[in-house]
Amino acid sequence: MAENVNKKHVDLLPSIWHALRKIKQMQDKAEYFRSTHKLIEAPAYKTIPFILQTQKGDPFFTWGKAGTTSCFATIFFKIVKLEHETGCATLGLLRPNLSVWDDKLDGLRIGKIYEIAFITETDEVVTIDPTGYSAIKCFDPGLVVEEKSEEKDKNSG
């Protein structure tokens, strides 16, 4: 009986939640292949980047590293965790190589999005209620890159 209640609850979740669940399943599958099939030469991407659109049609954004000199705004996310009981989703923030924030406009520079060459994973997360969003757009997983080796070299020496 409890199984039917849980299934019914999941069926009532918004379509954005179901899209996030599908993305999470694909990420988990890729991570499994990366860890168990070390000989695979084709890339198995562990991150599928996406943006969310608010009910007003604007891209959802949030701040990473707030209150520090490394503060950044991002519209790019990856799914980290889904909570079946609450319907909430925990998203990982992906940092764009160029700022999408305009201090003069005090807002997002939508045109700047087309100039982004890559995004990198961070340890920052945000938890959202997917009912507040009307659309989701996935991007090529190749957009996500590891930290640049030159930056690693600078930081280590």
Short mmCIF file of N, CA and C in Angstrom, two decimals:
data_model
loop_
_atom_site.label_atom_id
_atom_site.label_comp_id
_atom_site.label_asym_id
_atom_site.label_seq_id
_atom_site.Cartn_x
_atom_site.Cartn_y
_atom_site.Cartn_z
N MET A 1 0.82 -1.19 0.00
CA MET A 1 0.00 0.00 0.00
C MET A 1 0.86 1.26 0.00
N ALA A 2 1.92 1.26 0.84
CA ALA A 2 2.82 2.42 0.89
C ALA A 2 3.48 2.65 -0.45
N GLU A 3 3.77 1.56 -1.16
CA GLU A 3 4.38 1.68 -2.48
C GLU A 3 3.47 2.45 -3.44
N ASN A 4 2.17 2.19 -3.38
CA ASN A 4 1.21 2.89 -4.24
C ASN A 4 1.13 4.37 -3.88
N VAL A 5 1.20 4.69 -2.58
CA VAL A 5 1.16 6.09 -2.15
C VAL A 5 2.39 6.82 -2.68
N ASN A 6 3.59 6.22 -2.55
CA ASN A 6 4.81 6.85 -3.05
C ASN A 6 4.76 7.02 -4.55
N LYS A 7 4.28 6.01 -5.28
CA LYS A 7 4.19 6.11 -6.74
C LYS A 7 3.22 7.23 -7.12
N LYS A 8 2.10 7.32 -6.42
CA LYS A 8 1.12 8.36 -6.70
C LYS A 8 1.73 9.73 -6.46
N HIS A 9 2.50 9.88 -5.36
CA HIS A 9 3.14 11.15 -5.05
C HIS A 9 4.11 11.55 -6.17
N VAL A 10 4.92 10.60 -6.64
CA VAL A 10 5.88 10.87 -7.72
C VAL A 10 5.14 11.26 -8.99
N ASP A 11 4.01 10.63 -9.27
CA ASP A 11 3.24 10.95 -10.47
C ASP A 11 2.69 12.37 -10.43
N LEU A 12 2.49 12.93 -9.24
CA LEU A 12 1.96 14.29 -9.11
C LEU A 12 3.04 15.36 -9.21
N LEU A 13 4.30 14.96 -9.22
CA LEU A 13 5.38 15.93 -9.31
C LEU A 13 5.39 16.60 -10.68
N PRO A 14 5.88 17.83 -10.77
CA PRO A 14 5.86 18.56 -12.04
C PRO A 14 6.77 17.92 -13.09
N SER A 15 6.49 18.24 -14.34
CA SER A 15 7.26 17.65 -15.45
C SER A 15 8.74 18.05 -15.37
N ILE A 16 9.07 19.21 -14.82
CA ILE A 16 10.47 19.60 -14.66
C ILE A 16 11.17 18.60 -13.75
N TRP A 17 10.49 18.17 -12.68
CA TRP A 17 11.06 17.18 -11.77
C TRP A 17 11.35 15.88 -12.52
N HIS A 18 10.43 15.46 -13.37
CA HIS A 18 10.63 14.23 -14.15
C HIS A 18 11.80 14.39 -15.12
N ALA A 19 11.95 15.57 -15.71
CA ALA A 19 13.09 15.82 -16.60
C ALA A 19 14.39 15.76 -15.82
N LEU A 20 14.41 16.33 -14.62
CA LEU A 20 15.60 16.28 -13.77
C LEU A 20 15.93 14.83 -13.39
N ARG A 21 14.89 14.04 -13.13
CA ARG A 21 15.11 12.63 -12.80
C ARG A 21 15.76 11.89 -13.96
N LYS A 22 15.30 12.17 -15.18
CA LYS A 22 15.87 11.52 -16.36
C LYS A 22 17.34 11.94 -16.54
N ILE A 23 17.64 13.21 -16.36
CA ILE A 23 19.02 13.70 -16.46
C ILE A 23 19.88 13.01 -15.41
N LYS A 24 19.38 12.90 -14.18
CA LYS A 24 20.13 12.25 -13.10
C LYS A 24 20.41 10.79 -13.45
N GLN A 25 19.44 10.10 -14.01
CA GLN A 25 19.64 8.70 -14.41
C GLN A 25 20.73 8.59 -15.47
N MET A 26 20.74 9.51 -16.42
CA MET A 26 21.76 9.48 -17.47
C MET A 26 23.14 9.79 -16.89
N GLN A 27 23.23 10.76 -15.97
CA GLN A 27 24.51 11.08 -15.32
C GLN A 27 25.02 9.88 -14.53
N ASP A 28 24.13 9.23 -13.78
CA ASP A 28 24.53 8.08 -12.97
C ASP A 28 25.00 6.93 -13.86
N LYS A 29 24.34 6.73 -14.97
CA LYS A 29 24.73 5.66 -15.90
C LYS A 29 26.12 5.96 -16.47
N ALA A 30 26.36 7.20 -16.85
CA ALA A 30 27.68 7.58 -17.38
C ALA A 30 28.76 7.41 -16.32
N GLU A 31 28.45 7.79 -15.08
CA GLU A 31 29.42 7.63 -13.99
C GLU A 31 29.73 6.16 -13.76
N TYR A 32 28.72 5.31 -13.85
CA TYR A 32 28.93 3.87 -13.70
C TYR A 32 29.89 3.36 -14.78
N PHE A 33 29.64 3.75 -16.02
CA PHE A 33 30.50 3.29 -17.11
C PHE A 33 31.93 3.82 -16.95
N ARG A 34 32.06 5.06 -16.49
CA ARG A 34 33.41 5.62 -16.28
C ARG A 34 34.16 4.85 -15.21
N SER A 35 33.46 4.41 -14.18
CA SER A 35 34.14 3.74 -13.07
C SER A 35 34.35 2.25 -13.31
N THR A 36 33.50 1.61 -14.11
CA THR A 36 33.63 0.16 -14.29
C THR A 36 34.24 -0.25 -15.61
N HIS A 37 34.23 0.61 -16.57
CA HIS A 37 34.76 0.30 -17.90
C HIS A 37 35.89 1.26 -18.24
N LYS A 38 36.99 1.12 -17.56
CA LYS A 38 38.12 2.05 -17.70
C LYS A 38 38.69 2.09 -19.12
N LEU A 39 38.37 1.09 -19.92
CA LEU A 39 38.94 1.02 -21.27
C LEU A 39 38.10 1.76 -22.31
N ILE A 40 36.97 2.30 -21.90
CA ILE A 40 36.14 3.03 -22.85
C ILE A 40 36.89 4.27 -23.32
N GLU A 41 37.03 4.40 -24.63
CA GLU A 41 37.73 5.56 -25.17
C GLU A 41 36.79 6.72 -25.42
N ALA A 42 35.55 6.42 -25.76
CA ALA A 42 34.58 7.49 -25.99
C ALA A 42 34.27 8.15 -24.66
N PRO A 43 34.07 9.46 -24.66
CA PRO A 43 33.79 10.13 -23.39
C PRO A 43 32.45 9.68 -22.79
N ALA A 44 32.45 9.41 -21.51
CA ALA A 44 31.23 9.11 -20.77
C ALA A 44 31.06 10.27 -19.79
N TYR A 45 30.23 11.21 -20.15
CA TYR A 45 30.12 12.44 -19.38
C TYR A 45 29.34 12.21 -18.08
N LYS A 46 29.92 12.67 -16.97
CA LYS A 46 29.25 12.53 -15.68
C LYS A 46 28.36 13.73 -15.37
N THR A 47 28.45 14.77 -16.17
CA THR A 47 27.66 15.98 -15.95
C THR A 47 26.91 16.37 -17.21
N ILE A 48 25.61 16.53 -17.08
CA ILE A 48 24.79 17.05 -18.18
C ILE A 48 24.34 18.44 -17.75
N PRO A 49 24.94 19.49 -18.31
CA PRO A 49 24.59 20.84 -17.89
C PRO A 49 23.22 21.27 -18.44
N PHE A 50 22.54 22.11 -17.68
CA PHE A 50 21.25 22.62 -18.12
C PHE A 50 20.99 23.98 -17.50
N ILE A 51 20.01 24.67 -18.08
CA ILE A 51 19.50 25.91 -17.49
C ILE A 51 18.01 25.71 -17.24
N LEU A 52 17.48 26.44 -16.29
CA LEU A 52 16.06 26.42 -15.98
C LEU A 52 15.45 27.77 -16.32
N GLN A 53 14.21 27.74 -16.76
CA GLN A 53 13.48 28.97 -17.06
C GLN A 53 12.41 29.16 -15.99
N THR A 54 12.34 30.37 -15.44
CA THR A 54 11.33 30.66 -14.42
C THR A 54 9.96 30.78 -15.07
N GLN A 55 8.94 30.86 -14.24
CA GLN A 55 7.57 31.02 -14.74
C GLN A 55 7.41 32.31 -15.54
N LYS A 56 8.26 33.31 -15.28
CA LYS A 56 8.20 34.58 -16.01
C LYS A 56 8.99 34.54 -17.31
N GLY A 57 9.66 33.42 -17.59
CA GLY A 57 10.42 33.28 -18.83
C GLY A 57 11.88 33.67 -18.74
N ASP A 58 12.33 34.04 -17.54
CA ASP A 58 13.73 34.42 -17.35
C ASP A 58 14.56 33.20 -16.97
N PRO A 59 15.86 33.22 -17.31
CA PRO A 59 16.71 32.13 -16.83
C PRO A 59 16.91 32.24 -15.32
N PHE A 60 16.83 31.11 -14.64
CA PHE A 60 17.11 31.08 -13.21
C PHE A 60 18.61 31.23 -13.01
N PHE A 61 19.00 32.07 -12.06
CA PHE A 61 20.42 32.20 -11.75
C PHE A 61 20.58 32.25 -10.24
N THR A 62 21.78 31.98 -9.81
CA THR A 62 22.13 32.10 -8.39
C THR A 62 23.61 32.44 -8.28
N TRP A 63 24.03 32.72 -7.07
CA TRP A 63 25.41 33.12 -6.80
C TRP A 63 26.20 31.97 -6.21
N GLY A 64 27.43 31.86 -6.63
CA GLY A 64 28.37 30.92 -6.04
C GLY A 64 29.46 31.69 -5.33
N LYS A 65 30.01 31.12 -4.29
CA LYS A 65 31.10 31.74 -3.52
C LYS A 65 30.72 33.14 -3.04
N ALA A 66 29.43 33.33 -2.71
CA ALA A 66 28.94 34.65 -2.27
C ALA A 66 29.74 35.15 -1.07
N GLY A 67 30.01 36.44 -1.07
CA GLY A 67 30.73 37.06 0.03
C GLY A 67 32.24 36.92 -0.06
N THR A 68 32.73 36.40 -1.18
CA THR A 68 34.18 36.26 -1.37
C THR A 68 34.60 36.96 -2.65
N THR A 69 35.89 37.10 -2.84
CA THR A 69 36.39 37.71 -4.08
C THR A 69 36.21 36.78 -5.27
N SER A 70 35.89 35.52 -5.01
CA SER A 70 35.65 34.54 -6.08
C SER A 70 34.18 34.43 -6.43
N CYS A 71 33.35 35.35 -5.95
CA CYS A 71 31.90 35.31 -6.19
C CYS A 71 31.59 35.29 -7.69
N PHE A 72 30.60 34.49 -8.07
CA PHE A 72 30.19 34.44 -9.47
C PHE A 72 28.69 34.19 -9.57
N ALA A 73 28.10 34.62 -10.67
CA ALA A 73 26.70 34.32 -10.98
C ALA A 73 26.69 33.22 -12.03
N THR A 74 25.71 32.33 -11.92
CA THR A 74 25.61 31.27 -12.92
C THR A 74 24.16 30.95 -13.24
N ILE A 75 23.96 30.52 -14.47
CA ILE A 75 22.66 30.00 -14.91
C ILE A 75 22.79 28.52 -15.25
N PHE A 76 24.00 27.97 -15.11
CA PHE A 76 24.27 26.58 -15.48
C PHE A 76 24.30 25.68 -14.25
N PHE A 77 23.64 24.53 -14.37
CA PHE A 77 23.53 23.62 -13.24
C PHE A 77 23.67 22.17 -13.69
N LYS A 78 23.92 21.30 -12.70
CA LYS A 78 23.83 19.86 -12.89
C LYS A 78 22.98 19.32 -11.76
N ILE A 79 22.30 18.22 -11.99
CA ILE A 79 21.47 17.64 -10.94
C ILE A 79 22.36 16.80 -10.02
N VAL A 80 22.22 17.03 -8.72
CA VAL A 80 23.00 16.30 -7.73
C VAL A 80 22.13 15.28 -7.00
N LYS A 81 20.92 15.71 -6.59
CA LYS A 81 20.06 14.83 -5.81
C LYS A 81 18.60 15.23 -5.99
N LEU A 82 17.73 14.23 -5.98
CA LEU A 82 16.28 14.44 -6.01
C LEU A 82 15.67 13.86 -4.74
N GLU A 83 14.79 14.61 -4.12
CA GLU A 83 14.08 14.16 -2.91
C GLU A 83 12.66 13.78 -3.29
N HIS A 84 12.36 12.49 -3.27
CA HIS A 84 11.02 12.03 -3.64
C HIS A 84 9.95 12.54 -2.67
N GLU A 85 10.25 12.55 -1.38
CA GLU A 85 9.25 12.93 -0.38
C GLU A 85 8.87 14.41 -0.49
N THR A 86 9.85 15.27 -0.69
CA THR A 86 9.57 16.71 -0.72
C THR A 86 9.36 17.24 -2.13
N GLY A 87 9.85 16.50 -3.13
CA GLY A 87 9.77 16.97 -4.51
C GLY A 87 10.85 17.99 -4.84
N CYS A 88 11.79 18.22 -3.92
CA CYS A 88 12.86 19.20 -4.14
C CYS A 88 14.04 18.58 -4.88
N ALA A 89 14.85 19.43 -5.48
CA ALA A 89 16.03 18.99 -6.22
C ALA A 89 17.24 19.80 -5.74
N THR A 90 18.36 19.11 -5.56
CA THR A 90 19.61 19.77 -5.23
C THR A 90 20.43 19.86 -6.50
N LEU A 91 20.80 21.08 -6.86
CA LEU A 91 21.54 21.34 -8.09
C LEU A 91 22.96 21.77 -7.76
N GLY A 92 23.91 21.29 -8.56
CA GLY A 92 25.28 21.74 -8.45
C GLY A 92 25.49 22.94 -9.36
N LEU A 93 26.18 23.96 -8.87
CA LEU A 93 26.45 25.15 -9.67
C LEU A 93 27.63 24.90 -10.59
N LEU A 94 27.47 25.25 -11.86
CA LEU A 94 28.54 25.15 -12.85
C LEU A 94 28.98 26.57 -13.18
N ARG A 95 30.28 26.82 -13.05
CA ARG A 95 30.82 28.17 -13.22
C ARG A 95 31.19 28.43 -14.68
N PRO A 96 30.61 29.48 -15.29
CA PRO A 96 30.99 29.81 -16.67
C PRO A 96 32.36 30.49 -16.72
N ASN A 97 33.05 30.32 -17.85
CA ASN A 97 34.38 30.94 -17.98
C ASN A 97 34.29 32.45 -18.09
N LEU A 98 33.15 32.98 -18.48
CA LEU A 98 32.92 34.43 -18.55
C LEU A 98 31.78 34.81 -17.62
N SER A 99 31.85 35.99 -17.07
CA SER A 99 30.78 36.46 -16.20
C SER A 99 29.50 36.70 -16.99
N VAL A 100 28.38 36.24 -16.44
CA VAL A 100 27.08 36.50 -17.07
C VAL A 100 26.37 37.65 -16.36
N TRP A 101 27.04 38.27 -15.40
CA TRP A 101 26.45 39.36 -14.63
C TRP A 101 26.98 40.69 -15.13
N ASP A 102 26.11 41.69 -15.21
CA ASP A 102 26.50 43.03 -15.61
C ASP A 102 26.21 43.97 -14.44
N ASP A 103 27.27 44.53 -13.86
CA ASP A 103 27.11 45.42 -12.71
C ASP A 103 26.33 46.69 -13.08
N LYS A 104 26.54 47.19 -14.31
CA LYS A 104 25.84 48.40 -14.74
C LYS A 104 24.34 48.15 -14.86
N LEU A 105 23.97 47.00 -15.42
CA LEU A 105 22.56 46.64 -15.55
C LEU A 105 21.98 46.11 -14.25
N ASP A 106 22.87 45.70 -13.35
CA ASP A 106 22.47 45.03 -12.12
C ASP A 106 21.59 43.82 -12.44
N GLY A 107 22.06 43.06 -13.44
CA GLY A 107 21.31 41.89 -13.88
C GLY A 107 22.13 41.03 -14.82
N LEU A 108 21.49 39.98 -15.31
CA LEU A 108 22.15 39.07 -16.25
C LEU A 108 22.34 39.72 -17.60
N ARG A 109 23.46 39.40 -18.23
CA ARG A 109 23.73 39.83 -19.61
C ARG A 109 23.45 38.62 -20.49
N ILE A 110 22.21 38.52 -20.94
CA ILE A 110 21.77 37.35 -21.70
C ILE A 110 22.62 37.16 -22.95
N GLY A 111 22.99 38.22 -23.64
CA GLY A 111 23.81 38.11 -24.84
C GLY A 111 25.18 37.51 -24.57
N LYS A 112 25.68 37.64 -23.36
CA LYS A 112 26.99 37.11 -22.99
C LYS A 112 26.99 35.58 -22.95
N ILE A 113 25.83 34.99 -22.77
CA ILE A 113 25.72 33.54 -22.69
C ILE A 113 26.27 32.87 -23.94
N TYR A 114 26.08 33.50 -25.09
CA TYR A 114 26.54 32.92 -26.36
C TYR A 114 28.06 32.93 -26.49
N GLU A 115 28.73 33.72 -25.66
CA GLU A 115 30.19 33.82 -25.72
C GLU A 115 30.89 32.84 -24.78
N ILE A 116 30.14 32.13 -23.97
CA ILE A 116 30.74 31.20 -23.01
C ILE A 116 31.34 30.02 -23.75
N ALA A 117 32.63 29.78 -23.51
CA ALA A 117 33.34 28.69 -24.18
C ALA A 117 33.29 27.39 -23.39
N PHE A 118 33.26 27.51 -22.05
CA PHE A 118 33.21 26.31 -21.22
C PHE A 118 32.70 26.66 -19.83
N ILE A 119 32.30 25.63 -19.10
CA ILE A 119 31.90 25.77 -17.71
C ILE A 119 32.64 24.70 -16.90
N THR A 120 32.84 24.99 -15.62
CA THR A 120 33.53 24.03 -14.74
C THR A 120 32.65 23.72 -13.53
N GLU A 121 32.83 22.53 -12.99
CA GLU A 121 32.08 22.13 -11.81
C GLU A 121 32.62 22.86 -10.58
N THR A 122 31.74 23.07 -9.62
CA THR A 122 32.12 23.66 -8.34
C THR A 122 31.58 22.76 -7.23
N ASP A 123 31.91 23.09 -6.00
CA ASP A 123 31.37 22.34 -4.87
C ASP A 123 30.13 23.03 -4.28
N GLU A 124 29.65 24.05 -4.96
CA GLU A 124 28.48 24.81 -4.51
C GLU A 124 27.20 24.13 -4.97
N VAL A 125 26.17 24.14 -4.11
CA VAL A 125 24.86 23.57 -4.45
C VAL A 125 23.75 24.51 -4.02
N VAL A 126 22.59 24.31 -4.61
CA VAL A 126 21.38 25.03 -4.23
C VAL A 126 20.22 24.02 -4.31
N THR A 127 19.28 24.13 -3.38
CA THR A 127 18.11 23.26 -3.39
C THR A 127 16.91 24.08 -3.86
N ILE A 128 16.18 23.51 -4.82
CA ILE A 128 15.04 24.23 -5.40
C ILE A 128 13.77 23.38 -5.32
N ASP A 129 12.65 24.06 -5.48
CA ASP A 129 11.35 23.41 -5.67
C ASP A 129 11.04 23.54 -7.16
N PRO A 130 11.09 22.43 -7.91
CA PRO A 130 10.91 22.50 -9.37
C PRO A 130 9.56 23.04 -9.84
N THR A 131 8.57 23.17 -8.94
CA THR A 131 7.28 23.68 -9.38
C THR A 131 7.36 25.14 -9.81
N GLY A 132 8.42 25.84 -9.45
CA GLY A 132 8.57 27.24 -9.81
C GLY A 132 9.19 27.48 -11.18
N TYR A 133 9.36 26.43 -11.96
CA TYR A 133 10.05 26.55 -13.25
C TYR A 133 9.18 26.01 -14.38
N SER A 134 9.31 26.64 -15.54
CA SER A 134 8.44 26.27 -16.66
C SER A 134 9.15 25.53 -17.78
N ALA A 135 10.49 25.58 -17.81
CA ALA A 135 11.22 24.92 -18.90
C ALA A 135 12.62 24.57 -18.45
N ILE A 136 13.19 23.59 -19.14
CA ILE A 136 14.56 23.17 -18.89
C ILE A 136 15.23 22.97 -20.24
N LYS A 137 16.48 23.39 -20.35
CA LYS A 137 17.23 23.26 -21.60
C LYS A 137 18.58 22.64 -21.28
N CYS A 138 18.84 21.46 -21.86
CA CYS A 138 20.12 20.79 -21.66
C CYS A 138 21.13 21.28 -22.68
N PHE A 139 22.40 21.22 -22.29
CA PHE A 139 23.50 21.60 -23.17
C PHE A 139 24.42 20.41 -23.39
N ASP A 140 25.28 20.53 -24.37
CA ASP A 140 26.25 19.50 -24.69
C ASP A 140 27.14 19.26 -23.46
N PRO A 141 27.25 18.00 -23.01
CA PRO A 141 28.13 17.71 -21.87
C PRO A 141 29.58 18.10 -22.11
N GLY A 142 29.99 18.23 -23.38
CA GLY A 142 31.35 18.65 -23.69
C GLY A 142 31.64 20.08 -23.28
N LEU A 143 30.60 20.85 -22.94
CA LEU A 143 30.78 22.22 -22.47
C LEU A 143 31.45 22.24 -21.09
N VAL A 144 31.30 21.15 -20.33
CA VAL A 144 31.90 21.05 -19.00
C VAL A 144 33.33 20.53 -19.15
N VAL A 145 34.28 21.30 -18.62
CA VAL A 145 35.69 20.90 -18.70
C VAL A 145 36.28 20.82 -17.30
N GLU A 146 37.35 20.06 -17.21
CA GLU A 146 38.11 20.00 -15.95
C GLU A 146 38.83 21.33 -15.79
N GLU A 147 39.26 21.62 -14.57
CA GLU A 147 40.03 22.83 -14.32
C GLU A 147 41.23 22.85 -15.26
N LYS A 148 41.48 23.99 -15.87
CA LYS A 148 42.57 24.12 -16.83
C LYS A 148 43.90 23.77 -16.19
N SER A 149 44.74 23.01 -16.89
CA SER A 149 46.02 22.56 -16.33
C SER A 149 46.95 23.74 -16.05
N GLU A 150 46.86 24.82 -16.85
CA GLU A 150 47.70 25.99 -16.57
C GLU A 150 47.34 26.59 -15.22
N GLU A 151 46.03 26.62 -14.90
CA GLU A 151 45.59 27.16 -13.62
C GLU A 151 46.07 26.28 -12.49
N LYS A 152 46.04 24.95 -12.69
CA LYS A 152 46.54 24.04 -11.67
C LYS A 152 48.02 24.26 -11.44
N ASP A 153 48.78 24.46 -12.56
CA ASP A 153 50.22 24.69 -12.45
C ASP A 153 50.51 25.97 -11.68
N LYS A 154 49.74 27.05 -11.96
CA LYS A 154 49.93 28.32 -11.27
C LYS A 154 49.66 28.17 -9.77
N ASN A 155 48.60 27.41 -9.45
CA ASN A 155 48.23 27.25 -8.05
C ASN A 155 49.19 26.35 -7.29
N SER A 156 49.86 25.44 -7.98
CA SER A 156 50.76 24.52 -7.28
C SER A 156 52.18 25.07 -7.17
N GLY A 157 52.52 26.07 -7.94
CA GLY A 157 53.91 26.54 -7.93
C GLY A 157 54.01 27.94 -7.62
#
